[in-house]
């Protein structure tokens, strides 16, 4: 894994924390830890490569709601965590150019709010129903796109692309634009010229029962 990707993932993790209003990552076991302290998640660890500290860390974790995330395949991470851990769906780190804003489909309006380096975009239909949303955060020359969602009833109208464009306007010239995509999101982002930088795999101990 290149030192460049290592730096990008560190700065993306920081920008993501900005987008979510979370503490900034701290160095831990050769990766970074974010203490999310939410009902469903105690903390999460990010690793840009399968460093020795990852396996050492996993061996000390004995409870749910602690997540390990690695820029590599499920097969690689499975060799580094103890038996009994499970995996979230496959995702990918992607990078691309900012998207120019286009016209919004008729029948929709935009609410965009920004506080410092954090931005939120919501698109609602004229009848007030939710259509699409997303968040963004900026740190150390990386702009992170986060939690971009389009309601099933409002797909194929360019709303996801519109959210991306509106979020990206909060970035600074020269920023790297980075996100983590599901399979569905990856198809959208590849269609607008973004590329995969690495696999991104999450493992955790399941809740009892």
Coordinates of C-alpha atoms in Angstrom, one line a residue:
X1 CA 0.0 0.0 0.0
X2 CA 1.5 3.3 -1.0
X3 CA 2.3 6.1 1.5
X4 CA 0.1 8.3 -0.7
X5 CA -3.0 6.2 0.0
X6 CA -2.0 6.0 3.7
X7 CA -2.1 9.8 3.8
X8 CA -5.3 10.1 1.8
X9 CA -7.1 7.7 4.1
X10 CA -5.9 9.5 7.2
X11 CA -7.1 12.9 5.9
X12 CA -10.3 11.4 4.6
X13 CA -11.1 9.9 8.0
X14 CA -10.5 13.3 9.5
X15 CA -12.8 15.0 6.9
X16 CA -15.4 12.4 7.5
X17 CA -15.3 13.2 11.2
X18 CA -15.9 16.8 10.3
X19 CA -18.9 15.8 8.2
X20 CA -20.4 13.8 11.1
X21 CA -19.5 16.1 13.9
X22 CA -17.3 13.4 15.5
X23 CA -13.9 13.6 17.3
X24 CA -10.9 13.7 15.0
X25 CA -9.0 10.4 14.5
X26 CA -6.1 9.6 16.7
X27 CA -3.2 7.3 15.9
X28 CA -3.6 3.8 17.2
X29 CA -2.0 0.4 16.3
X30 CA -0.6 1.7 13.0
X31 CA -4.0 3.1 12.0
X32 CA -6.5 5.6 13.4
X33 CA -9.3 5.4 15.9
X34 CA -12.4 7.5 16.1
X35 CA -14.4 7.4 19.3
X36 CA -17.9 7.6 18.0
X37 CA -19.7 6.7 21.2
X38 CA -23.1 6.3 19.6
X39 CA -25.7 3.7 20.6
X40 CA -24.7 1.4 17.8
X41 CA -20.9 2.0 17.8
X42 CA -18.4 2.5 20.5
X43 CA -15.5 3.3 18.2
X44 CA -14.0 2.5 14.8
X45 CA -10.5 1.9 13.5
X46 CA -9.3 2.8 10.0
X47 CA -6.3 1.1 8.4
X48 CA -4.8 2.0 5.0
X49 CA -2.9 -1.3 4.9
X50 CA -2.8 -4.7 6.7
X51 CA -0.1 -3.6 9.2
X52 CA 0.9 -5.9 12.1
X53 CA -0.8 -3.8 14.6
X54 CA -4.2 -4.6 13.1
X55 CA -4.1 -8.3 14.1
X56 CA -2.7 -7.3 17.5
X57 CA -5.6 -4.9 18.0
X58 CA -8.3 -7.4 16.9
X59 CA -7.0 -9.9 19.4
X60 CA -7.7 -7.5 22.2
X61 CA -11.3 -6.7 21.2
X62 CA -13.9 -8.9 22.9
X63 CA -17.2 -7.0 22.4
X64 CA -19.6 -5.8 19.8
X65 CA -19.8 -2.2 18.5
X66 CA -16.1 -1.9 17.8
X67 CA -15.4 -1.8 14.1
X68 CA -12.2 -2.4 12.1
X69 CA -12.0 -1.0 8.6
X70 CA -9.3 -1.9 6.2
X71 CA -8.4 -0.7 2.7
X72 CA -8.1 -4.2 1.3
X73 CA -10.3 -7.2 0.5
X74 CA -12.5 -9.2 2.8
X75 CA -10.2 -12.2 2.4
X76 CA -7.2 -10.2 3.7
X77 CA -9.0 -8.8 6.7
X78 CA -10.5 -12.3 7.5
X79 CA -6.9 -13.5 8.0
X80 CA -6.2 -10.8 10.6
X81 CA -9.3 -11.0 12.8
X82 CA -10.2 -13.8 15.2
X83 CA -12.8 -16.4 14.3
X84 CA -16.4 -15.3 14.8
X85 CA -16.0 -11.9 13.4
X86 CA -18.5 -10.9 10.6
X87 CA -18.3 -8.5 7.7
X88 CA -20.4 -5.7 6.3
X89 CA -21.2 -5.5 2.6
X90 CA -18.3 -4.7 0.3
X91 CA -17.5 -1.1 -0.2
X92 CA -14.7 0.9 -2.0
X93 CA -12.7 4.0 -1.5
X94 CA -13.2 6.2 -4.6
X95 CA -11.7 9.5 -5.7
X96 CA -12.7 11.9 -8.5
X97 CA -13.1 15.4 -9.7
X98 CA -15.7 17.8 -8.4
X99 CA -19.0 17.8 -10.3
X100 CA -20.4 20.9 -11.9
X101 CA -23.8 21.9 -10.8
X102 CA -26.6 21.3 -13.4
X103 CA -30.3 22.0 -13.4
X104 CA -32.4 20.4 -10.8
X105 CA -35.3 18.3 -11.9
X106 CA -38.7 20.1 -11.9
X107 CA -40.7 19.6 -8.7
X108 CA -37.8 19.7 -6.2
X109 CA -36.1 22.3 -4.1
X110 CA -32.7 22.4 -2.2
X111 CA -31.9 23.1 1.4
X112 CA -28.1 23.6 1.8
X113 CA -26.5 24.6 5.1
X114 CA -22.8 25.0 5.9
X115 CA -21.0 25.6 9.2
X116 CA -17.3 25.9 9.0
X117 CA -15.9 23.0 7.0
X118 CA -19.1 20.9 7.3
X119 CA -21.9 21.1 4.8
X120 CA -25.3 19.4 4.5
X121 CA -27.6 19.2 1.5
X122 CA -31.2 18.1 1.4
X123 CA -33.5 17.9 -1.6
X124 CA -37.2 17.7 -1.0
X125 CA -40.1 17.4 -3.4
X126 CA -42.6 20.3 -3.7
X127 CA -45.0 18.3 -1.6
X128 CA -42.5 18.3 1.3
X129 CA -41.4 14.6 1.0
X130 CA -37.7 13.7 1.4
X131 CA -36.0 13.0 -1.9
X132 CA -32.2 13.0 -1.4
X133 CA -29.5 14.2 1.0
X134 CA -25.8 14.1 1.7
X135 CA -23.1 15.5 4.0
X136 CA -19.5 16.7 3.4
X137 CA -16.5 17.7 5.4
X138 CA -13.1 19.1 4.6
X139 CA -9.7 18.6 6.4
X140 CA -6.0 18.7 5.3
X141 CA -6.8 19.1 1.6
X142 CA -9.3 16.3 1.4
X143 CA -13.0 16.8 0.9
X144 CA -15.1 13.8 2.1
X145 CA -18.6 13.1 0.7
X146 CA -20.7 11.2 3.3
X147 CA -24.1 9.5 3.6
X148 CA -25.4 10.3 0.2
X149 CA -28.9 8.9 -0.1
X150 CA -31.7 9.0 -2.7
X151 CA -35.1 7.8 -1.7
X152 CA -36.3 4.9 -3.9
X153 CA -39.3 6.9 -5.1
X154 CA -37.0 9.6 -6.5
X155 CA -34.3 7.7 -8.3
X156 CA -33.1 8.2 -11.9
X157 CA -33.8 11.9 -11.8
X158 CA -30.2 13.0 -11.3
X159 CA -30.7 13.9 -7.6
X160 CA -27.7 12.0 -6.3
X161 CA -25.5 13.8 -8.8
X162 CA -27.1 17.1 -7.7
X163 CA -26.3 16.4 -4.1
X164 CA -22.7 15.6 -5.0
X165 CA -22.3 18.9 -6.9
X166 CA -23.8 21.0 -4.2
X167 CA -21.7 19.4 -1.5
X168 CA -18.5 19.8 -3.6
X169 CA -19.0 23.5 -3.7
X170 CA -17.8 23.6 -0.1
X171 CA -14.4 22.2 -1.2
X172 CA -11.3 24.4 -1.8
X173 CA -9.4 24.5 -5.1
X174 CA -6.9 21.6 -5.2
X175 CA -8.7 19.5 -2.6
X176 CA -8.8 15.7 -3.2
X177 CA -12.5 14.5 -3.5
X178 CA -12.9 11.2 -1.7
X179 CA -15.8 8.9 -0.6
X180 CA -16.6 5.4 0.4
X181 CA -19.2 3.8 -1.9
X182 CA -21.5 0.8 -1.8
X183 CA -22.0 -1.3 -5.0
X184 CA -24.9 0.9 -6.0
X185 CA -23.0 4.1 -5.3
X186 CA -19.9 2.8 -7.1
X187 CA -21.9 2.4 -10.3
X188 CA -23.1 6.0 -10.1
X189 CA -19.7 7.5 -9.3
X190 CA -17.9 5.5 -12.0
X191 CA -20.5 6.8 -14.5
X192 CA -19.3 10.4 -13.7
X193 CA -15.6 9.6 -14.0
X194 CA -14.6 8.7 -10.5
X195 CA -12.2 5.7 -9.9
X196 CA -11.7 3.1 -7.2
X197 CA -8.6 3.6 -5.1
X198 CA -9.0 0.5 -3.0
X199 CA -11.3 -2.0 -1.5
X200 CA -12.7 -1.0 1.9
X201 CA -13.7 -3.8 4.2
X202 CA -15.4 -3.7 7.7
X203 CA -15.3 -6.4 10.3
X204 CA -16.9 -6.6 13.8
X205 CA -18.1 -8.9 16.5
X206 CA -21.8 -9.4 16.2
X207 CA -24.3 -8.7 18.9
X208 CA -25.3 -11.8 21.0
X209 CA -28.3 -13.5 19.6

